[in-house]
C-alpha positions as YAML, in Angstrom:
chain: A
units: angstrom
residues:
- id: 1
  name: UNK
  ca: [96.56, 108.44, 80.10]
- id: 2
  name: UNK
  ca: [97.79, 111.75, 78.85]
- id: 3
  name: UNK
  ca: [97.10, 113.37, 82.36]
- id: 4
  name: UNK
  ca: [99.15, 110.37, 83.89]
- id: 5
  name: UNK
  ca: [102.45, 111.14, 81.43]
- id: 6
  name: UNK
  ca: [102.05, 114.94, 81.99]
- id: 7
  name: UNK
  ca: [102.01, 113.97, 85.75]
- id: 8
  name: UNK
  ca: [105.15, 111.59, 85.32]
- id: 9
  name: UNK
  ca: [106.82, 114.54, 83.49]
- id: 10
  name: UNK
  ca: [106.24, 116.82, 86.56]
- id: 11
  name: UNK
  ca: [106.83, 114.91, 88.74]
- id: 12
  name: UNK
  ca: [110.24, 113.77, 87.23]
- id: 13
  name: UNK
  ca: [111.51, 117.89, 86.78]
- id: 14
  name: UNK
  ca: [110.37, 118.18, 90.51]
- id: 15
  name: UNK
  ca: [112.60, 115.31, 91.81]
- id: 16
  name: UNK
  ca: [115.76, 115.79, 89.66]
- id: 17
  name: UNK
  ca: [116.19, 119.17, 91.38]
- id: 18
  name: UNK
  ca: [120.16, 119.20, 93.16]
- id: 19
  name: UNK
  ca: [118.29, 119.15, 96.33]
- id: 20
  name: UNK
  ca: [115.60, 116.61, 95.93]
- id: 21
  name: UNK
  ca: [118.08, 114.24, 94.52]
- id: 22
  name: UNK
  ca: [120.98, 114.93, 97.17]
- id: 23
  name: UNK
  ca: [118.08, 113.61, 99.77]
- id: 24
  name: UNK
  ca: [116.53, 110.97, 97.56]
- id: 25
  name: UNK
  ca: [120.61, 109.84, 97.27]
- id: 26
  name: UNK
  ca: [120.99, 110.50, 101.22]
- id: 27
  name: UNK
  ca: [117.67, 108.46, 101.77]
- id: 28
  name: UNK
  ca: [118.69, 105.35, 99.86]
- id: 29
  name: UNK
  ca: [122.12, 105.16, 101.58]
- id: 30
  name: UNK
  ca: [120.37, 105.77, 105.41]
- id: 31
  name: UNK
  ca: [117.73, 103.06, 104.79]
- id: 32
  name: UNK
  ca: [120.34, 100.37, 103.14]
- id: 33
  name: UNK
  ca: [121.61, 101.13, 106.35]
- id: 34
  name: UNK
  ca: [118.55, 99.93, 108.05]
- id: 35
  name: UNK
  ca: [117.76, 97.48, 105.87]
- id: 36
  name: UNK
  ca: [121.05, 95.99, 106.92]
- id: 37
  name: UNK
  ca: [120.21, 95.34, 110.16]
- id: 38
  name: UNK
  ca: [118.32, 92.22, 111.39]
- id: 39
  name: UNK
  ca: [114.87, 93.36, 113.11]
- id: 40
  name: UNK
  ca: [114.88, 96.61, 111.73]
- id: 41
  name: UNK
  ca: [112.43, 97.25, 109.00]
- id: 42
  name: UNK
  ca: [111.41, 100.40, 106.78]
- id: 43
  name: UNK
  ca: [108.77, 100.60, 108.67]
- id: 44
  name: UNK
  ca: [110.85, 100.88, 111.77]
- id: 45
  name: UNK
  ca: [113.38, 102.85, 109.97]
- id: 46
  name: UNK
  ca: [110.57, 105.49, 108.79]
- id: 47
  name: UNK
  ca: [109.25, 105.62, 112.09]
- id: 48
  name: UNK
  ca: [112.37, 106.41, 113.94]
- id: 49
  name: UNK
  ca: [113.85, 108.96, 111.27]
- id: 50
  name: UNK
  ca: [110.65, 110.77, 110.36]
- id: 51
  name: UNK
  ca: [111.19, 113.81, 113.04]
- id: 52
  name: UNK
  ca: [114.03, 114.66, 110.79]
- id: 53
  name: UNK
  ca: [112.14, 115.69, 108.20]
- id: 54
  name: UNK
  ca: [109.37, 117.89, 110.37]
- id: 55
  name: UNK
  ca: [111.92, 121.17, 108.81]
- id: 56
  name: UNK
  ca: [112.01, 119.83, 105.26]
- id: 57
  name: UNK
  ca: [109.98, 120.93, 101.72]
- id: 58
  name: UNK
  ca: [107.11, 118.31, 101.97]
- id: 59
  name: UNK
  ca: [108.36, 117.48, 98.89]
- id: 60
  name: UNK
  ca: [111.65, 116.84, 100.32]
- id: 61
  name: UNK
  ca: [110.73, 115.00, 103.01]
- id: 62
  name: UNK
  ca: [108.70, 112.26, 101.01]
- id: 63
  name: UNK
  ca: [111.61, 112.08, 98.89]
- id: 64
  name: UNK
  ca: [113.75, 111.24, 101.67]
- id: 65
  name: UNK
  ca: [111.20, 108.80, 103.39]
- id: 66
  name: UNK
  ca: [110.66, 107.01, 100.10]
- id: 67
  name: UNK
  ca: [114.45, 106.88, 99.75]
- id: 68
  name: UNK
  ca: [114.61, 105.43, 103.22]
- id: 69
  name: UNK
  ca: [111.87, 102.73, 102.33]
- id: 70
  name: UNK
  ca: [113.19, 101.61, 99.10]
- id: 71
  name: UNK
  ca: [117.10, 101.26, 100.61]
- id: 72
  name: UNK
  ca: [115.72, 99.64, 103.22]
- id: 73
  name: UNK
  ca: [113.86, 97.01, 101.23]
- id: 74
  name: UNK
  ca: [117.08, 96.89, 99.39]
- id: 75
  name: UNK
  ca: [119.94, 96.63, 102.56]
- id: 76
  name: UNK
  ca: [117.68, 94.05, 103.92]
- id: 77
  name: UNK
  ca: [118.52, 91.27, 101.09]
- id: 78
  name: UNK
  ca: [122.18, 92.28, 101.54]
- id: 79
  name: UNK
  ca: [122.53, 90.29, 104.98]
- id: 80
  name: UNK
  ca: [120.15, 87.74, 103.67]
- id: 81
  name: UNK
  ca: [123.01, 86.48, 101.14]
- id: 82
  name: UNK
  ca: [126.31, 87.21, 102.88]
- id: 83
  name: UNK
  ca: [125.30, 85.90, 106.53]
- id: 84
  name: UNK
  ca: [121.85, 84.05, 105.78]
- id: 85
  name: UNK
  ca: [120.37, 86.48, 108.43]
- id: 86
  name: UNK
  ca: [117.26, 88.52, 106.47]
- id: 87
  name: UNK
  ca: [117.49, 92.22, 107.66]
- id: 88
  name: UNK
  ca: [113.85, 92.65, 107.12]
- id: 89
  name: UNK
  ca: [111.15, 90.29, 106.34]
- id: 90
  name: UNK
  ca: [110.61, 90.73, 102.44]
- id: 91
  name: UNK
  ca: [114.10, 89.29, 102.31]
- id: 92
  name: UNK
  ca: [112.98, 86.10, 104.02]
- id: 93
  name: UNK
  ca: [113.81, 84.36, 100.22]
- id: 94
  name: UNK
  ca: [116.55, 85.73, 99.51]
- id: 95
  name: UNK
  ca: [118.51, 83.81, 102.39]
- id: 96
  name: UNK
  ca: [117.75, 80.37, 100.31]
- id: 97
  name: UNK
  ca: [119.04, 81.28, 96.97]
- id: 98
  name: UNK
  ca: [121.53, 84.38, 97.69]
- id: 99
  name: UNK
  ca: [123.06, 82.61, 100.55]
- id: 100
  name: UNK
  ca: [123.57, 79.28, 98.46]
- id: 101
  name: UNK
  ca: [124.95, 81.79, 95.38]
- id: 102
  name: UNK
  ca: [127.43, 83.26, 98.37]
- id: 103
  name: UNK
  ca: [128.39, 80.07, 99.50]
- id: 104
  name: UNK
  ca: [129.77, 79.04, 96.23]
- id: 105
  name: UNK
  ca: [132.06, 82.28, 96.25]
- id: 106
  name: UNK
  ca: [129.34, 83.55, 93.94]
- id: 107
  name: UNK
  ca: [127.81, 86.77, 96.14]
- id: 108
  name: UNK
  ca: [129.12, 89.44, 93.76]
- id: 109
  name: UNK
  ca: [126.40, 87.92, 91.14]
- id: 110
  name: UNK
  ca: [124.02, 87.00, 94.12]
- id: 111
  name: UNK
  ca: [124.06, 90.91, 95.14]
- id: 112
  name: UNK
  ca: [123.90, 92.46, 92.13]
- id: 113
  name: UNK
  ca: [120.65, 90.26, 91.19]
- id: 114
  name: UNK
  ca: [119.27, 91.33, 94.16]
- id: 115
  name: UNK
  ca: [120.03, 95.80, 93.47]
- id: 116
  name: UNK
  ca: [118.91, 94.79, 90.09]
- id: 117
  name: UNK
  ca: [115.55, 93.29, 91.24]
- id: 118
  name: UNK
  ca: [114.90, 95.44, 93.61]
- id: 119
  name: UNK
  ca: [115.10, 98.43, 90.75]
- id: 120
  name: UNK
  ca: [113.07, 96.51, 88.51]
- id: 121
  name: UNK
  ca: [110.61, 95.73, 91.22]
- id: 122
  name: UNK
  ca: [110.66, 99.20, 92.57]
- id: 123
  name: UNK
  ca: [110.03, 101.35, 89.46]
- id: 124
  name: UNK
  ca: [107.11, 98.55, 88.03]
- id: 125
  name: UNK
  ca: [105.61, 98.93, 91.37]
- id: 126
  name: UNK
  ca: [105.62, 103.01, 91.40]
- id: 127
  name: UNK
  ca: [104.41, 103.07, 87.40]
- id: 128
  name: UNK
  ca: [101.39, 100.70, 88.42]
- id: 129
  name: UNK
  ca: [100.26, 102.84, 90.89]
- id: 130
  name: UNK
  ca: [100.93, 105.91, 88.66]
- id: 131
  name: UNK
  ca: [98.30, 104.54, 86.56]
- id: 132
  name: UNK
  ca: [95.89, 102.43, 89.31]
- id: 133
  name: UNK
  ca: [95.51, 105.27, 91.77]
- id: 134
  name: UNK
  ca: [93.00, 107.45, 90.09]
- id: 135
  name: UNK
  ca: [89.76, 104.76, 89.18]
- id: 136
  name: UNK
  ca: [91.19, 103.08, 92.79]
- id: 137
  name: UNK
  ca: [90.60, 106.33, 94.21]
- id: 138
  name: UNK
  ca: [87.30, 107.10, 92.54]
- id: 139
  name: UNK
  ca: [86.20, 103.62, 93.59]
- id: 140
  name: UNK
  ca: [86.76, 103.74, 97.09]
- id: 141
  name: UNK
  ca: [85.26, 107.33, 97.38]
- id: 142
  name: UNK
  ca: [81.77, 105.38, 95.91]
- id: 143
  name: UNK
  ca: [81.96, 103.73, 99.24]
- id: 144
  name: UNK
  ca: [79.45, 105.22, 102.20]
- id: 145
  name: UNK
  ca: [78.38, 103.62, 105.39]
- id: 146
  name: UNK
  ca: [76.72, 100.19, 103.99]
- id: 147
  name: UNK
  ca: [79.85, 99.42, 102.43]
- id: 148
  name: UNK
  ca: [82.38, 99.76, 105.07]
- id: 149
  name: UNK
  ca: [79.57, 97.80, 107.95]
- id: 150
  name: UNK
  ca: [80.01, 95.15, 105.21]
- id: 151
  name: UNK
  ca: [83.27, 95.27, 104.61]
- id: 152
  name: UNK
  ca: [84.70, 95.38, 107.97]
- id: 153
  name: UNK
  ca: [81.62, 92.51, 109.43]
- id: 154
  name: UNK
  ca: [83.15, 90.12, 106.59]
- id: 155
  name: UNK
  ca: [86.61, 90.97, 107.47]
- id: 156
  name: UNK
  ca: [86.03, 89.88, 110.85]
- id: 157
  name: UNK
  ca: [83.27, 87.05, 110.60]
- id: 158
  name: UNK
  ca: [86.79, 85.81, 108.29]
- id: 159
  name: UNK
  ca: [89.11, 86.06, 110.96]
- id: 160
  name: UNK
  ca: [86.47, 84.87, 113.57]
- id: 161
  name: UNK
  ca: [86.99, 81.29, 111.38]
- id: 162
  name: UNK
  ca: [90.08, 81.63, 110.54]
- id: 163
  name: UNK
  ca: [91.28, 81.84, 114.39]
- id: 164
  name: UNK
  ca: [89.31, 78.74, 115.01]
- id: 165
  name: UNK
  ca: [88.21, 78.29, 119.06]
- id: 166
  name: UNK
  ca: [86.27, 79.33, 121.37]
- id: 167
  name: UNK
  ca: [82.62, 80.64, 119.35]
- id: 168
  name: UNK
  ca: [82.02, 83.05, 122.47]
- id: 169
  name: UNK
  ca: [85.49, 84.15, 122.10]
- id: 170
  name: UNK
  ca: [85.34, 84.92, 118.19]
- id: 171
  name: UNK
  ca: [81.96, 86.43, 118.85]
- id: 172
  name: UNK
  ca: [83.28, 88.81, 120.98]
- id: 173
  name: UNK
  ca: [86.20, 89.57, 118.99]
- id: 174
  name: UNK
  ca: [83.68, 90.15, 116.71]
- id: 175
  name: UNK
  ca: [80.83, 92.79, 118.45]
- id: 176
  name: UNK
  ca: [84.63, 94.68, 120.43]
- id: 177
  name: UNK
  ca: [85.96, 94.67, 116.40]
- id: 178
  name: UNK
  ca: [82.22, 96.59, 115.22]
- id: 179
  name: UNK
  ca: [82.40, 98.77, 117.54]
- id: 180
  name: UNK
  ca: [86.11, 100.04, 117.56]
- id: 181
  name: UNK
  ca: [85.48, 100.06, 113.88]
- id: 182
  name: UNK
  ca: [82.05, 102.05, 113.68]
- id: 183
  name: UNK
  ca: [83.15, 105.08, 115.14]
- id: 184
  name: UNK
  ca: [82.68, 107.25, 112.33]
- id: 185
  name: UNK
  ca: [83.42, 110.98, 111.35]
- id: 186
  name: UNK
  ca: [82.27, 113.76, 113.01]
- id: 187
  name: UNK
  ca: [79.46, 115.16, 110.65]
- id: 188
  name: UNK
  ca: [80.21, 118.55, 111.86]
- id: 189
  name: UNK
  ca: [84.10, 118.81, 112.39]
- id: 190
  name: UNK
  ca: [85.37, 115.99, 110.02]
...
């Protein structure tokens, strides 16, 4: 726990520097941007700006791409109310309510829920992985060779039902899904 505030501490004097924040600013406005645009995700907007940042501080750069990601997940809600048109998908339910809220010459209110909620959701989300990274990392570095066969054959013997059909179809979905998946790591180059 006291590892995790020291970290938070850190972490906070490292992105309140005049240049971290002028592209954690820059990176919110470019992926509102984005997130404006019907079709165009963060993903999408990530993908397409991330040469941009091949110059930058790493740092920096994650900064901006995390900026770009959250105004993104933001911009997208912003067409959902005014034009019941969602800009990205996790602003699919935000069309119902915002859009009814706009139509009543309420989307001031309807907006501001939605910046508000998107903080809210934002910084829980970041402080919950603060503290759930480290035991999910040690976890998953317990897993070895058994454990991902079993992992990704019940992944797929799930998907094999859920997908319904053919049973020679889903069984080769199946054996092409083991092998793609059982290449493993060079033991000698990594």
């Amino acid at each position: 726990m006291e590892a995790s505030v020291q970290n938070l501490i850190l972490g906070f004097s490292t992105a309140f520097t005049s240049g971290n924040f002028f592209y954690a600013l820059s990176g919110c406005l470019i992926g509102t941007m984005v997130g404006v645009l019907p079709g165009v995700g963060p993903l999408a907007g990530i993908s397409m700006l991330l040469p941009t940042t091949f110059g930058l501080n790493p740092t920096s750069a994650i900064i901006l791409l995390a900026g770009i990601y959250y105004g993104a997940m933001y911009g997208g809600s912003t067409t959902s109310i005014l034009m019941r048109i969602p800009g990205e998908a996790a602003s699919v339910m935000t069309c119902i309510d915002g859009y009814a809220m706009a139509q009543k010459g309420r989307a001031g209110p309807a907006l501001s829920i939605a910046a508000i909620g998107s903080y809210i959701a934002g910084t829980l989300s970041v402080v919950g992985l603060m503290f759930l990274a480290p035991p999910l990392a040690r976890f998953a570095l317990g897993f070895g060779p058994p454990e991902y066969f079993s992992l990704l054959l019940c992944g797929l013997i799930v998907l094999s039902y859920m997908t319904g059909g053919s049973i020679v179809k889903n069984l080769a979905m199946i054996v092409l899904g083991l092998l793609f998946g059982m290449v493993g790591i060079d033991q000698m180059s990594g």
